[in-house]
Coordinates of C-alpha atoms in Angstrom, one line a residue:
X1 CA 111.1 99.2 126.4
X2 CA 108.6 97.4 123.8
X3 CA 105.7 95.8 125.1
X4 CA 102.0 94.9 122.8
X5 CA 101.5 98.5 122.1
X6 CA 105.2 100.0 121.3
X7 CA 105.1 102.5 118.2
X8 CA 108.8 100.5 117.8
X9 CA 106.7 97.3 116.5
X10 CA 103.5 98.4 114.7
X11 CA 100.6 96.8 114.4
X12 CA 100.7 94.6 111.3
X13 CA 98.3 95.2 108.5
X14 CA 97.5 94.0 105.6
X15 CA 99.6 92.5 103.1
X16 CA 98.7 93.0 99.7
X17 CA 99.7 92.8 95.9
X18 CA 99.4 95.4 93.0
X19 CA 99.8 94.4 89.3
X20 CA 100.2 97.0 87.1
X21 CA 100.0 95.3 83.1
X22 CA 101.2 98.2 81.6
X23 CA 102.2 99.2 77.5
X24 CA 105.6 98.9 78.6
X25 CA 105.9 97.2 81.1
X26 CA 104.4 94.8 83.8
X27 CA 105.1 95.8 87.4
X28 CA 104.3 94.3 91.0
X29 CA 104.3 95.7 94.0
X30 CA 103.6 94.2 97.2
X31 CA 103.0 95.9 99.9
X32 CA 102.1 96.3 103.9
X33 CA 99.8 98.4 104.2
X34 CA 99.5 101.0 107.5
X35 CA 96.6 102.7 108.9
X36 CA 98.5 105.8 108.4
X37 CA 98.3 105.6 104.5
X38 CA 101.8 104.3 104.3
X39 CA 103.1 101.4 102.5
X40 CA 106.0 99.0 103.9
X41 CA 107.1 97.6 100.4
X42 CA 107.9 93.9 100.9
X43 CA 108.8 93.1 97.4
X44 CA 108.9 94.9 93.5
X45 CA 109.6 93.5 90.4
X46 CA 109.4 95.1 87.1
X47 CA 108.8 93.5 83.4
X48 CA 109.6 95.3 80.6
X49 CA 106.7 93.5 77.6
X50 CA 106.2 96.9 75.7
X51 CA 103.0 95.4 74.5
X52 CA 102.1 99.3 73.4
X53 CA 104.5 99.3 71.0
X54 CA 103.2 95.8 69.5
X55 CA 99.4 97.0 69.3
X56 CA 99.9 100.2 67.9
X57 CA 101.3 98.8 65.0
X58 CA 99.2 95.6 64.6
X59 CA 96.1 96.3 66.2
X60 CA 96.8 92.8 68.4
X61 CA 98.8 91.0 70.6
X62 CA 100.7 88.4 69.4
X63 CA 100.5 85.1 70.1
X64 CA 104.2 84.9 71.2
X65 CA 103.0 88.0 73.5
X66 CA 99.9 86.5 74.9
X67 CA 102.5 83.3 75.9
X68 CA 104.9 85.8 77.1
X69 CA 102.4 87.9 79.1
X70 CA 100.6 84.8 80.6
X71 CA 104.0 83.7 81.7
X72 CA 105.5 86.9 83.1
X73 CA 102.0 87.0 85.3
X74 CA 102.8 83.7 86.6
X75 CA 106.4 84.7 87.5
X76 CA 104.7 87.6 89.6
X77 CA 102.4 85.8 90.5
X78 CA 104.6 83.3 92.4
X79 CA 106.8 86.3 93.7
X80 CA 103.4 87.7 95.3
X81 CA 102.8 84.7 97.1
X82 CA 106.0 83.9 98.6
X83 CA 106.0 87.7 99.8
X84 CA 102.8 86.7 101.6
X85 CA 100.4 88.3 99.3
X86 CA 96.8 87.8 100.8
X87 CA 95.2 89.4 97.9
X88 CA 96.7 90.2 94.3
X89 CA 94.4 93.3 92.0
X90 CA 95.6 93.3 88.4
X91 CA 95.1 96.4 86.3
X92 CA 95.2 96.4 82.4
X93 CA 95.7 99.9 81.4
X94 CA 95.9 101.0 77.5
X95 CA 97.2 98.5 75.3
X96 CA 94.3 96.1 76.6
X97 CA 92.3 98.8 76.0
X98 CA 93.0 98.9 72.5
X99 CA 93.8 95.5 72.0
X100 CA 91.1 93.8 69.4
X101 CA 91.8 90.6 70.9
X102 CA 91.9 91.8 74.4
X103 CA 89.3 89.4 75.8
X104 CA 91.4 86.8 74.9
X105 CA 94.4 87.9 76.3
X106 CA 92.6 88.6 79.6
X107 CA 91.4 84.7 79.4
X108 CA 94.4 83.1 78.7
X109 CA 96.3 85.2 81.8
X110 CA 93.6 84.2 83.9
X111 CA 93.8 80.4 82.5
X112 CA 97.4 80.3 83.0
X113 CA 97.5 81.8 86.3
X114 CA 94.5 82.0 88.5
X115 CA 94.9 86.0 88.1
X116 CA 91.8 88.3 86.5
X117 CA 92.9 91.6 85.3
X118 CA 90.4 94.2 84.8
X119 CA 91.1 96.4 81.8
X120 CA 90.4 99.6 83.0
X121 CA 88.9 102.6 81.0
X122 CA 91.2 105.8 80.5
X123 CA 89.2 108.1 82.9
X124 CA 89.2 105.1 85.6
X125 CA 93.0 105.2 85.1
X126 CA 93.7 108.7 85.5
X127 CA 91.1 109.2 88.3
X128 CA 93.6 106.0 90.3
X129 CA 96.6 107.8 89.3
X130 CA 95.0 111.1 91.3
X131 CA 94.1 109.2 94.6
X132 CA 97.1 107.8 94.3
X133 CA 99.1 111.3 94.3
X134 CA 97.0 113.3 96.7
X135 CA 97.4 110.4 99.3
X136 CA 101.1 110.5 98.9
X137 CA 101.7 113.7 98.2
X138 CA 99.9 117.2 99.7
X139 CA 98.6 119.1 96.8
X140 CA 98.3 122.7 96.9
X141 CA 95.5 124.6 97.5
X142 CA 95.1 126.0 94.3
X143 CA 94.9 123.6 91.4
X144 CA 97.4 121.2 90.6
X145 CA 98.1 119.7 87.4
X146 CA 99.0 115.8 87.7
X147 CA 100.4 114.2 84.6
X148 CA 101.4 110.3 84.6
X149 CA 102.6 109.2 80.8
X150 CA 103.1 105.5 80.3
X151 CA 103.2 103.7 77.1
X152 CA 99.8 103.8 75.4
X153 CA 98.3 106.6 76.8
X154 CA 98.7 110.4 78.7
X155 CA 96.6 111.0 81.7
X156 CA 95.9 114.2 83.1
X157 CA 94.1 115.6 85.9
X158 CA 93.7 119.1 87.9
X159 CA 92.8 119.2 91.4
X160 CA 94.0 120.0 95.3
X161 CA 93.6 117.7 98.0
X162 CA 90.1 117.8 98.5
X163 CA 89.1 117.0 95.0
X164 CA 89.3 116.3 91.5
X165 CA 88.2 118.7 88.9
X166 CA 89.2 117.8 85.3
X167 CA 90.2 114.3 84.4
X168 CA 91.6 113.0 80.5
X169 CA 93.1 109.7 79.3
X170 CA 95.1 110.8 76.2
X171 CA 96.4 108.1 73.1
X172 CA 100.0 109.9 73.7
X173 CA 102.3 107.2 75.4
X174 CA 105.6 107.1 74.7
X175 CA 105.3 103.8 72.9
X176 CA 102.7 104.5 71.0
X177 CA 104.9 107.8 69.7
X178 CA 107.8 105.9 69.2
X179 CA 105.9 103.4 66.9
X180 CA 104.5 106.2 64.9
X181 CA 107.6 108.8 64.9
X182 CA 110.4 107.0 66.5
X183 CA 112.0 106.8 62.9
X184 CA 115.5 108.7 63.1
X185 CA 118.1 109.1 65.7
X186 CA 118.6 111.6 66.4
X187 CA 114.9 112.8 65.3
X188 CA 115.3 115.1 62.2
X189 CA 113.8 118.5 62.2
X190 CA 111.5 117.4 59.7
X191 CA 110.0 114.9 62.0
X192 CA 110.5 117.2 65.2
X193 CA 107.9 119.3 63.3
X194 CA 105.5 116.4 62.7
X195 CA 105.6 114.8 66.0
X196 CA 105.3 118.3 67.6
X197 CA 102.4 119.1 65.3
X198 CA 100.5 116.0 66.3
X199 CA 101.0 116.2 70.1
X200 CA 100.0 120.1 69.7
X201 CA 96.2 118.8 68.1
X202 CA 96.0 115.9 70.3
X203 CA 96.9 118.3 73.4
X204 CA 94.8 121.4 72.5
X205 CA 91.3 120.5 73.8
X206 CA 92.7 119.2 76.9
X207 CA 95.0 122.0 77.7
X208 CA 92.2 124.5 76.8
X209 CA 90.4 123.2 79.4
X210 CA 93.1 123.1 81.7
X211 CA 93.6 126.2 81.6
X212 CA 90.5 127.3 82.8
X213 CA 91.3 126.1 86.2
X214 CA 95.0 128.0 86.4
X215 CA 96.8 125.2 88.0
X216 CA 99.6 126.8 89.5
X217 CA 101.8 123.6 90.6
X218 CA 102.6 120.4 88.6
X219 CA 103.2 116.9 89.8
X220 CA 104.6 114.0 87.3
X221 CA 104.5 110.4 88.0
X222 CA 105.1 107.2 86.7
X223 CA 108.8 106.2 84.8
X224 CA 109.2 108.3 81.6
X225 CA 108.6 111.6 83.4
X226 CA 110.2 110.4 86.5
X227 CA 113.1 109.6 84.6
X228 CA 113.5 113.2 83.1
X229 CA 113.0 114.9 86.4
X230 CA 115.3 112.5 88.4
X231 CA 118.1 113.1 84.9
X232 CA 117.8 117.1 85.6
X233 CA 118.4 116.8 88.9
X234 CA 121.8 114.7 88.2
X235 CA 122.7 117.4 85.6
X236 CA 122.7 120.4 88.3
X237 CA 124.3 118.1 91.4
X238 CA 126.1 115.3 89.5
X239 CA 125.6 113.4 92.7
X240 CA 123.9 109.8 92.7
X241 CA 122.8 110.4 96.2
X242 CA 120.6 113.4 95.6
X243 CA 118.5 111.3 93.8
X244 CA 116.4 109.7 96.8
X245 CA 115.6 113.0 97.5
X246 CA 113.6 113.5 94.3
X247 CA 110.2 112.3 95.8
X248 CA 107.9 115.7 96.3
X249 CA 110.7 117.6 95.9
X250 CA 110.3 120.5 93.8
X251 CA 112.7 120.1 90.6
X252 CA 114.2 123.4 88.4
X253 CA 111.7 123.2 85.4
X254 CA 114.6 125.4 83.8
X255 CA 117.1 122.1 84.1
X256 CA 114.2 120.2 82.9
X257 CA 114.1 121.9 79.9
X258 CA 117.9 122.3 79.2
X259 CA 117.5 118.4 79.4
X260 CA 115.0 118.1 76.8
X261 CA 117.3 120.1 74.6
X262 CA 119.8 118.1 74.9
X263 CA 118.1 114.8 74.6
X264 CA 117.0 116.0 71.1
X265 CA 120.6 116.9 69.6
X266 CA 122.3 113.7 71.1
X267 CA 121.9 110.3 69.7
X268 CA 121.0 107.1 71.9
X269 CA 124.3 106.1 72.9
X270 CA 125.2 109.9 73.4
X271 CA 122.1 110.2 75.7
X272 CA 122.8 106.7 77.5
X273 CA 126.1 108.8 78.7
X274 CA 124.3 111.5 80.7
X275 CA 123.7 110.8 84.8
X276 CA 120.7 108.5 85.2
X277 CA 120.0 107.3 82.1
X278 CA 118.7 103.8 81.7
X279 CA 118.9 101.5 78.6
X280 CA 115.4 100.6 79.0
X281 CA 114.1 104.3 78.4
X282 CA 116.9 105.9 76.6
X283 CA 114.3 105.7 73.1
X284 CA 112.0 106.7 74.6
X285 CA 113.1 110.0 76.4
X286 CA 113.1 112.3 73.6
X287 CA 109.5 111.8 73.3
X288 CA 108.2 112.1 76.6
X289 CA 110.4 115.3 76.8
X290 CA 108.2 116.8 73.6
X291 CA 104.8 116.2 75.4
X292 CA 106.2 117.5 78.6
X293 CA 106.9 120.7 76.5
X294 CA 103.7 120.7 75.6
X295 CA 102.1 120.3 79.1
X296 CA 104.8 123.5 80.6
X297 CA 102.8 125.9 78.5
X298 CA 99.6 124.8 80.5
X299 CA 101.3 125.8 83.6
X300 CA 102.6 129.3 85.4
X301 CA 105.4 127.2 87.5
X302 CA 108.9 127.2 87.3
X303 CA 109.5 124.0 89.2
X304 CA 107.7 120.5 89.3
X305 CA 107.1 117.5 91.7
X306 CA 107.8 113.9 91.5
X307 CA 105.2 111.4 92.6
X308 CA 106.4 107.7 93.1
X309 CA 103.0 106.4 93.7
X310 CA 100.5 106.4 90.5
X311 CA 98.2 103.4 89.1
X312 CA 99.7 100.8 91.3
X313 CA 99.0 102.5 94.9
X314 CA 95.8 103.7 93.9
X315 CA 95.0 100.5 92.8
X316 CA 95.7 99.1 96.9
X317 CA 94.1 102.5 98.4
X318 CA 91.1 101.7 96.1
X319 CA 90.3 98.1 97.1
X320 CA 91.4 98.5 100.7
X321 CA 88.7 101.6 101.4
X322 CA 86.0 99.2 99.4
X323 CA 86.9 96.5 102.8
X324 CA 84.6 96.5 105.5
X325 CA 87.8 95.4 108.0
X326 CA 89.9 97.9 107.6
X327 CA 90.0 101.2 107.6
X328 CA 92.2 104.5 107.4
X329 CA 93.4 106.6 110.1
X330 CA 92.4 109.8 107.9
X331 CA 91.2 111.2 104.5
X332 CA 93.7 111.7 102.0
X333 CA 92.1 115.4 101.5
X334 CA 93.3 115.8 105.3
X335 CA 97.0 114.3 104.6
X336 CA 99.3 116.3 105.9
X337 CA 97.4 117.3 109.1
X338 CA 96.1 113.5 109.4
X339 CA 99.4 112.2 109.3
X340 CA 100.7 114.2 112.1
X341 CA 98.0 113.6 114.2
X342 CA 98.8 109.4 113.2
X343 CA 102.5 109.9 114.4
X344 CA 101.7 111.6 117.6
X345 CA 98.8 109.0 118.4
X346 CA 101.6 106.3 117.4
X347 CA 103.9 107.7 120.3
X348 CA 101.4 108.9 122.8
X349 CA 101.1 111.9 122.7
X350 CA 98.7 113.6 121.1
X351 CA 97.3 115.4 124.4
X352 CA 95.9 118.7 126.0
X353 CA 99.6 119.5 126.5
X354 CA 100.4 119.6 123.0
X355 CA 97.6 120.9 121.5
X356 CA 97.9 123.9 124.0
X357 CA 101.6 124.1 122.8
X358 CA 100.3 124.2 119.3
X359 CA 98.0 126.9 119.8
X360 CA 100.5 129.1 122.3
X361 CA 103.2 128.8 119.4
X362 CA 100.9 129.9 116.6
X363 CA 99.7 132.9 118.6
X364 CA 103.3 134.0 119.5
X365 CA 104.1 133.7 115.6
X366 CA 101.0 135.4 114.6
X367 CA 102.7 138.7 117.3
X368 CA 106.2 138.5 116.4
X369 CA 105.3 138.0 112.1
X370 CA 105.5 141.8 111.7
X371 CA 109.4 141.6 112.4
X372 CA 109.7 138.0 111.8
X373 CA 108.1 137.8 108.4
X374 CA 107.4 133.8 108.5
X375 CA 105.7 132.3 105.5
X376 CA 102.8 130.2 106.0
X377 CA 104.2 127.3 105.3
X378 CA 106.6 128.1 107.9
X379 CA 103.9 128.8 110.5
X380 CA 102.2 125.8 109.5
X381 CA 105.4 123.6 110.2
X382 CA 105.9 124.9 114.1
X383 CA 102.3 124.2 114.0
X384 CA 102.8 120.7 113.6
X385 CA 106.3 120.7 115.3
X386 CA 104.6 122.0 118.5
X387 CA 101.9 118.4 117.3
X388 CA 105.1 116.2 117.4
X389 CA 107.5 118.0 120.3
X390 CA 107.1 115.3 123.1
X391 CA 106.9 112.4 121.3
X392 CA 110.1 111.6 122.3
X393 CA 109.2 110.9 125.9
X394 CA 107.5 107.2 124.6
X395 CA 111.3 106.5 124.4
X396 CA 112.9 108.8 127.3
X397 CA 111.8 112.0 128.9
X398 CA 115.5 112.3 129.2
X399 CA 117.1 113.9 126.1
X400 CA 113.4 113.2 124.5
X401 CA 114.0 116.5 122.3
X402 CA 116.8 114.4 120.6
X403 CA 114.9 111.5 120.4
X404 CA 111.5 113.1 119.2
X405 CA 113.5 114.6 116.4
X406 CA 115.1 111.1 115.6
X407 CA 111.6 109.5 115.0
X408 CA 110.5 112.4 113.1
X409 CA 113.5 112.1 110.8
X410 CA 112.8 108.2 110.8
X411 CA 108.9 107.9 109.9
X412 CA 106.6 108.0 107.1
X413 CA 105.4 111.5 107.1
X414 CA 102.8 111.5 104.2
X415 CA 102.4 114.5 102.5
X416 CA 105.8 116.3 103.5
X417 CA 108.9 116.6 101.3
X418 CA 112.3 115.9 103.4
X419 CA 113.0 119.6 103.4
X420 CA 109.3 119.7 105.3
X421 CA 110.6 117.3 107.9
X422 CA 114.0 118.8 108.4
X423 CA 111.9 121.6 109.6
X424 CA 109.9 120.2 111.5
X425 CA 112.8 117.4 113.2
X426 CA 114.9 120.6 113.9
X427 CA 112.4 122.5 115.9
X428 CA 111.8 119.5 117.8
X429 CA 115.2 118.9 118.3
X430 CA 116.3 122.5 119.6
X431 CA 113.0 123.5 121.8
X432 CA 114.3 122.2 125.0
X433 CA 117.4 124.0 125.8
X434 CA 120.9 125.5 124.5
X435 CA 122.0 127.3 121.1
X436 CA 121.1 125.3 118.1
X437 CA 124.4 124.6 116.1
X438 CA 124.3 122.7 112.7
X439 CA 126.5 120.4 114.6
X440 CA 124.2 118.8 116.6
X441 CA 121.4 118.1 114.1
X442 CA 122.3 116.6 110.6
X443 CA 118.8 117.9 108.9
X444 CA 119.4 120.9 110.3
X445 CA 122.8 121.3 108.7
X446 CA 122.3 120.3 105.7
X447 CA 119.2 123.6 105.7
X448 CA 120.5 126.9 103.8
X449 CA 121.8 129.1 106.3
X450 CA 118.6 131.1 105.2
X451 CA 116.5 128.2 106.3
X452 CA 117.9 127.6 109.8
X453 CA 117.9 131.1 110.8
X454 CA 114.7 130.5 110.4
X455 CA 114.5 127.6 112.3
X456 CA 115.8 129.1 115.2
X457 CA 113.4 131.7 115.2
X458 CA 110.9 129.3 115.2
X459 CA 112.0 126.7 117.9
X460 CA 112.8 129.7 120.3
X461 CA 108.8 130.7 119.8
X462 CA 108.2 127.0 120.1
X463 CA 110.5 127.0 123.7
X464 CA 108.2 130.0 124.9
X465 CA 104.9 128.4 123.8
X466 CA 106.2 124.7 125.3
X467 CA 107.1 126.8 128.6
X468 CA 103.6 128.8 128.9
X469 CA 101.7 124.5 130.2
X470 CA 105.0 123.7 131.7
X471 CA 103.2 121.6 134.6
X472 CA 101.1 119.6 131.7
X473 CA 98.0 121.1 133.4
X474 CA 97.2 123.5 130.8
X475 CA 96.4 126.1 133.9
X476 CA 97.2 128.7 131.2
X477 CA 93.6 128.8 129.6
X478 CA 94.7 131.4 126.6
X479 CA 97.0 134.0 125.5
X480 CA 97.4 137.2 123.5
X481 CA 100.2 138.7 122.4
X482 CA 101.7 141.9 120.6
X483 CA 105.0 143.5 120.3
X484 CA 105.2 147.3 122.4
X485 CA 108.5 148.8 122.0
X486 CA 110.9 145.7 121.7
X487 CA 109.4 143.7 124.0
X488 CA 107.0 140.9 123.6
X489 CA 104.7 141.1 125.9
X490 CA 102.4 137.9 126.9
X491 CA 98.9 138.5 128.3
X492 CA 98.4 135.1 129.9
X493 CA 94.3 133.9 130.8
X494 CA 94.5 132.1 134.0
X495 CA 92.9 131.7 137.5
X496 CA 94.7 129.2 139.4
X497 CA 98.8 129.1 140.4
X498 CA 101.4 129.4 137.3
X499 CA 104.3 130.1 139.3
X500 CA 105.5 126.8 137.3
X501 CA 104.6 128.1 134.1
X502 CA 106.4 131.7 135.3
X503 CA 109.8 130.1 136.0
X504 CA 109.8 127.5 133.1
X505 CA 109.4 131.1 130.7
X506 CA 112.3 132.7 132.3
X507 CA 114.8 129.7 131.7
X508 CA 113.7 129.6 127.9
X509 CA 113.1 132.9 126.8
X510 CA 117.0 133.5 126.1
X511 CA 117.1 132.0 122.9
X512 CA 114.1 133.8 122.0
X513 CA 115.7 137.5 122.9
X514 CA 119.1 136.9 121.5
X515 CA 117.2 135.8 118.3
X516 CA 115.2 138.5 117.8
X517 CA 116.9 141.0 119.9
X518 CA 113.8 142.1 122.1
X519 CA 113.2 140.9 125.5
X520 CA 109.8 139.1 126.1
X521 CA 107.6 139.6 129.3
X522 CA 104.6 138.0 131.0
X523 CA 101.7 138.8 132.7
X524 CA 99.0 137.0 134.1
X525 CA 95.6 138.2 134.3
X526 CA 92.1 137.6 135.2
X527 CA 90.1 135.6 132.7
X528 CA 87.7 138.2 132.5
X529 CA 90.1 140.7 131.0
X530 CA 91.0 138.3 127.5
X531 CA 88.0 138.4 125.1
X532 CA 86.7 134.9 124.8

């Protein structure tokens, strides 16, 4: 069934065009852009100009690099369009910045192609990069470190998702390094010395700073560092496929480092030979590994994020919250939660049911952690599980657990990691009836056996909670509940008829007892007894 208000065709929003004129390279993205904060991407294309390079030896741009810049902006230009662009931004990052003839550069792409790009100052840069990340990504609580390297310069910022609190543009792009140390191949211990001298005293104010704030969780973006974290991956699993599964996922900073070693001793063609190398960056990779060296002794983690979305998507989130006509479902600073609340919304049914479900399953949780031992971020994801259960009804209320996990799997959810969702699509999946087998649930196969025990644990809370407003009319006001010798016992706050409710909890608590090995018991009582 579709009709003008299906979640299976979405409103269309805007469609609009980044370009990123980088030091190395010039890159477009086009994009449609959802209320949600997620991006349909309706076309890419990528130019490799390393203009860095060419300034940081000559002060300039060329005249040969002006032609060639002005013409690789019309190419985009023209791609843009035909993806049905409405609106292209252009961003000129470092080598415009440093540029002595950047004005005229600037001119002469706008002369040649109708497009303006505003050369944007370091700080401006990094402070994009961050809105970009913490609307993609959910930051921790504590401070994060975020660190995007392209070709002219470094950026770094440290902040959660609610705000920024230290923010640096840095001269140490890979291009620019590799014009001033990119002499031998491999490089020589004499000039592994110098280079890591000068990253060391270019660093040192920065990172003293940084350290003041402790970040305890680090987040890369953009292609140098990308390309290290997605190459350490393919050294542990050897397996191409693995490789989607990079973005927010948390990568062995140990690996990371074995790669860096490695990269060092090995020549270019050596290093073209390991998994995921690319041409374009294999010069370039030893350098970016020697300020990511530098930036781990900033940091008390073991592991680090990748972030797909840096200057580009912060350029779009930037000008599309300046526009009057549109306007975001949610504040990044409230991703995760926000984009829960947009999915359920999407698929009808954000409702009293489900946030009574919510609120029974976190209660349960909260009785059963003293033997359960859930994590918060467990808890948090049957939170937003118990958010998401029904949405499988839009499609059929028949087998809707199966189909509520299959949109779960199949969306945008911004700000989780795929492990998040497996999580969460698992729960969904097994909180109507029968014994969860990895079978039946691909997600929930491919969990450690660690991870869907507990799974299991939580979707049998979740089939208790989902049992407690079994008639939808959310007769059960509230609940308390504690463990008293192996059983869970349910206090439920009510005044009217939950015979419903009664028989609903006896067809689901099985799972629940054969999990935990206690037996679970209800008993209504007058809403005077349950403290408000």
């Amino acid at each position: 069934m579709t009709n003008a208000h299906s979640p299976l065709v979405p409103h269309k929003g805007p469609v609009v065009a980044a370009l990123d004129l980088g030091s190395n390279s010039f890159h477009l993205v086009v994009v449609l852009v959802r209320h949600d904060r997620s991006f349909d991407i309706v076309a890419s294309e990528k130019r490799m100009l390393r203009l860095g390079e060419e300034v940081a030896r000559t002060g300039r741009i060329s005249d040969a690099s002006v032609d060639l810049a002005v013409k690789t902006v019309v190419e985009l230009t023209k791609v843009a369009t035909s993806a049905g662009a409405e609106e292209i931004w252009a961003f000129a990052t470092s080598a415009f910045r440093d540029a002595e003839n950047s004005d005229e550069v600037v001119a002469a792409i706008e002369a040649g192609s109708g497009i303006h790009a505003h050369v944007v100052s370091g700080l401006k840069e990094a402070q994009t990069i961050y809105h970009a990340v913490r609307s993609h990504l959910s930051l921790e609580p504590s401070p994060t470190l975020v660190a995007d390297m392209g070709g002219g310069s470094l950026e770094l910022i440290v902040g959660d998702q609610r705000q920024s609190y230290f923010t640096t543009s840095l001269p140490l792009g890979v291009g620019r390094l590799k014009v001033s140390f990119g002499g031998s191949d491999p490089i020589s211990t004499k000039d592994l010395r110098r280079i890591r001298g000068y990253v060391a005293s270019v660093l040192a104010p920065s990172l003293s700073r940084i350290s003041e704030f402790d970040p305890r969780s680090l987040v890369l973006s953009s292609g140098t560092f990308g390309a290290l974290l997605k190459m350490a991956q393919l050294s542990e699993t050897g397996d191409q496929s693995d490789v989607s599964a990079l973005e927010g996922s948390q990568v062995d900073l140990r690996l990371v480092r074995r790669l860096g070693q490695s990269l060092l001793k090995l020549p270019a063609q050596k290093r073209l030979q390991l998994p995921g190398a690319e041409e374009r960056r294999v010069d370039l990779l030893p350098l970016g590994w020697l300020v990511l060296e530098q930036l781990l002794t900033a940091v008390d983690v073991t592991s680090g994020r990748f972030s797909s979305w840096a200057l580009r998507e912060g350029m779009v989130l930037d000008a599309l919250e300046a526009r009057s006509d549109f306007e975001f479902a949610y504040d990044s600073s409230e991703l995760r939660s926000g984009s829960v609340r947009s999915l359920a919304e999407r698929y009808r049914s954000l409702d009293g049911h489900s946030t009574a479900v919510k609120t029974f399953a976190l209660t349960l949780a909260d009785a059963v952690d003293p033997i359960a031992h859930f994590t918060p971020l467990e808890k948090e994801l049957l939170g937003h599980a118990a958010t998401l259960h029904d949405i499988g009804e839009w499609i059929s209320r028949e087998g809707h657990e199966r189909h509520g996990a299959y949109v779960v799997d199949a969306s945008v959810l911004k700000g989780f990691s795929e492990f998040e969702k497996a999580y969460i699509s698992s729960m969904i999946r097994f909180h109507k009836r029968g014994v969860p087998k990895p079978a039946d649930h691909l997600p929930f196969q491919k969990l450690k056996p660690k991870d869907r025990t507990q799974v299991v644990k939580l979707a049998s809370i979740l089939r208790i909670a989902d049992s407690l407003d079994r008639s939808h009319g959310e007769v059960v006001k509230d609940i308390e509940a504690e463990v008293v010798s192996k059983t869970l016992v349910i206090y439920v706050k009510t005044g009217e008829d939950i015979s419903l409710e009664i028989n609903g909890f006896r067809k689901k608590k099985g799972l629940f007892e054969e999990t935990f090995g206690i037996t679970a018991e209800i008993y209504p009582t007058n809403p005077t007894d349950l403290s408000s």
